[in-house]
Amino acid sequence: MQTTAAVLRSMGAARPYADSRPLSIESVTLDAPGPGEVLVAIKAAGLCHSDLSVINGDRPRPLPMALGHEAAGVVEALGDGVADLAVGDHVVMVFMPSCGHCNPCAEGRPALCEPGAAANGKGELLTGGRRIHDAAGDLNHHLGCSAFASHAVVSRRSLVKVDPDLPFEHAALFGCAVLTGVGAVVNTAGVRAGQGVVVVGLGGVGLSSVLGAIAAGASPVVAVDLSEDKLALARTLGAVQTVNAGAADAVEQVRALTGGGADFVFEMAGSVRALDAAWRMTRRGGTTVTAGLPPPEAALAVNVVSLVAEERTLKGSYIGTCVPGRDIPRYVALFRQGRLPVDRLLTGVIPLSDINAAFDRLADGQAVRTVVRF
């Protein structure tokens, strides 16, 4: 079938993207779903910094690539062997498919699936190969999803079924921003009621971490960012204190607000400078968690004496250490109860034709989550 997709053919385009148009809206050919695969009609897809990092070259991916990884849609067709979904089901996409058989999957850590990571790195589906083509040949899949498109063929293991009354523009956010941000708090860190939390970097993932910390009963919850607008939003979401990261004494302010440092500090900006600040905001015996993805060559210098003598912990968190089939329904339930107001993260809804200008706004820190609505 023919579908319309946002295709990236070269990285590092000049800003503004509204003029250079790194993403071209193209008609491409999509194969029918093969064994273990599903055809999904995309209804909503969120713009994430993980997409932006491919566009600007910070996180290189094989090109040409049909971009997009945070989405929700409706099942239109099933490949052989897919028996637990039906045509018409509403689904959320997950950008790390899990095979269910490798060592991490067997240990209950599907976010670290080895075949899934290998397929994503090659621009293929977990089931092998590519399903998107143009006149010149194959197009690569973005994280097994390629969701900035009217339709996508994905592995069954890239999907989680959700209730049909969940609005698509909200459902899409659960596949990345919420899964990563809330999961980092409740799964990776295991934050308990009464423990102090600081979140550095208030994009969609960081603000989801703020929501997760509040839902977990953390106290205090302190939000840190360069944007006064995002700090104001964090306060309306329940952060009791905010600190502008641009202040020369930002670390000292946070340490004063948390009585010498927080139990848990989450770095969600994808910046080594932000991670260094997060480390210094963490108390003795505390834990610094990062889910940010800086360029691959980025490195952090850590004082080993502090690591040992202060019993400090530095942890990475990928997709919130999630089990998608377990966690997405849990987080949706919290959303329905009013305890996880994910809808507050939605900055705006746009047509696919406006996607390049929307990435300008994301790069400039003017948006939390903009969603393409199909």
mmCIF file of N, CA and C in Angstrom, residues 9 15 22 41 47 49 63 67 73 78 84 91 144 163 192 205 225 228 234 247 278 321 323 332-333 343 348 363:
data_model
loop_
_atom_site.group_PDB
_atom_site.id
_atom_site.type_symbol
_atom_site.label_atom_id
_atom_site.label_comp_id
_atom_site.label_asym_id
_atom_site.label_seq_id
_atom_site.Cartn_x
_atom_site.Cartn_y
_atom_site.Cartn_z
ATOM 1 N N ARG A 9 16.592 12.339 5.171
ATOM 2 C CA ARG A 9 17.588 11.831 4.223
ATOM 3 C C ARG A 9 19.006 12.316 4.545
ATOM 4 N N ARG A 15 19.435 25.364 10.943
ATOM 5 C CA ARG A 15 18.220 25.950 11.497
ATOM 6 C C ARG A 15 17.938 27.284 10.810
ATOM 7 N N PRO A 22 14.361 19.495 6.930
ATOM 8 C CA PRO A 22 15.066 18.203 6.941
ATOM 9 C C PRO A 22 14.142 17.009 6.780
ATOM 10 N N ALA A 41 -2.844 1.965 11.676
ATOM 11 C CA ALA A 41 -3.178 3.304 11.193
ATOM 12 C C ALA A 41 -2.822 4.279 12.310
ATOM 13 N N LEU A 47 6.273 14.525 19.152
ATOM 14 C CA LEU A 47 7.625 14.965 18.800
ATOM 15 C C LEU A 47 8.490 14.935 20.051
ATOM 16 N N HIS A 49 12.662 14.648 21.873
ATOM 17 C CA HIS A 49 14.066 14.985 21.663
ATOM 18 C C HIS A 49 14.848 13.829 21.030
ATOM 19 N N LEU A 63 20.457 6.148 7.414
ATOM 20 C CA LEU A 63 19.565 6.920 6.551
ATOM 21 C C LEU A 63 19.494 6.291 5.168
ATOM 22 N N LEU A 67 10.963 8.757 10.188
ATOM 23 C CA LEU A 67 11.159 9.078 11.597
ATOM 24 C C LEU A 67 9.870 8.929 12.419
ATOM 25 N N GLY A 73 -2.417 4.367 17.724
ATOM 26 C CA GLY A 73 -3.211 4.180 16.520
ATOM 27 C C GLY A 73 -4.170 3.028 16.639
ATOM 28 N N LEU A 78 -3.440 -7.865 10.504
ATOM 29 C CA LEU A 78 -2.574 -8.708 11.321
ATOM 30 C C LEU A 78 -1.807 -9.684 10.444
ATOM 31 N N ASP A 84 -3.374 -12.281 19.557
ATOM 32 C CA ASP A 84 -3.833 -11.579 20.766
ATOM 33 C C ASP A 84 -4.207 -10.126 20.501
ATOM 34 N N VAL A 91 -3.926 0.830 20.063
ATOM 35 C CA VAL A 91 -2.618 0.410 20.555
ATOM 36 C C VAL A 91 -1.701 1.619 20.734
ATOM 37 N N GLY A 144 11.950 0.861 15.269
ATOM 38 C CA GLY A 144 10.908 -0.134 15.031
ATOM 39 C C GLY A 144 9.526 0.426 14.845
ATOM 40 N N ASP A 163 -7.327 1.015 26.121
ATOM 41 C CA ASP A 163 -8.770 1.183 26.013
ATOM 42 C C ASP A 163 -9.110 2.161 24.883
ATOM 43 N N ARG A 192 10.266 6.105 47.260
ATOM 44 C CA ARG A 192 9.228 5.840 48.254
ATOM 45 C C ARG A 192 8.677 7.148 48.810
ATOM 46 N N VAL A 205 9.776 14.084 29.115
ATOM 47 C CA VAL A 205 10.242 13.029 30.012
ATOM 48 C C VAL A 205 10.452 13.580 31.416
ATOM 49 N N ASP A 225 15.241 23.794 35.532
ATOM 50 C CA ASP A 225 15.299 23.965 34.078
ATOM 51 C C ASP A 225 15.741 25.385 33.771
ATOM 52 N N GLU A 228 11.723 29.521 32.248
ATOM 53 C CA GLU A 228 10.792 29.939 33.294
ATOM 54 C C GLU A 228 9.379 29.426 33.017
ATOM 55 N N ALA A 234 5.805 23.225 35.930
ATOM 56 C CA ALA A 234 6.142 22.245 36.963
ATOM 57 C C ALA A 234 5.479 22.601 38.287
ATOM 58 N N ALA A 247 21.081 29.922 36.897
ATOM 59 C CA ALA A 247 21.623 30.671 38.028
ATOM 60 C C ALA A 247 23.009 30.137 38.395
ATOM 61 N N ALA A 278 23.389 17.493 38.432
ATOM 62 C CA ALA A 278 22.538 16.545 39.143
ATOM 63 C C ALA A 278 23.336 15.739 40.165
ATOM 64 N N THR A 321 13.161 1.517 32.738
ATOM 65 C CA THR A 321 13.289 0.133 33.224
ATOM 66 C C THR A 321 11.926 -0.558 33.134
ATOM 67 N N VAL A 323 8.424 -2.647 31.892
ATOM 68 C CA VAL A 323 7.789 -3.816 31.291
ATOM 69 C C VAL A 323 6.528 -3.247 30.642
ATOM 70 N N VAL A 332 -1.852 4.415 32.708
ATOM 71 C CA VAL A 332 -3.143 4.875 32.188
ATOM 72 C C VAL A 332 -4.178 4.902 33.315
ATOM 73 N N ALA A 333 -4.159 3.886 34.182
ATOM 74 C CA ALA A 333 -5.090 3.855 35.317
ATOM 75 C C ALA A 333 -4.870 5.047 36.243
ATOM 76 N N ASP A 343 -2.221 14.740 30.288
ATOM 77 C CA ASP A 343 -2.777 15.677 29.316
ATOM 78 C C ASP A 343 -2.210 17.082 29.482
ATOM 79 N N GLY A 348 0.529 21.230 21.974
ATOM 80 C CA GLY A 348 -0.316 21.549 20.840
ATOM 81 C C GLY A 348 -0.443 20.371 19.908
ATOM 82 N N ALA A 363 13.330 22.404 19.641
ATOM 83 C CA ALA A 363 14.754 22.706 19.797
ATOM 84 C C ALA A 363 14.967 23.986 20.594
#
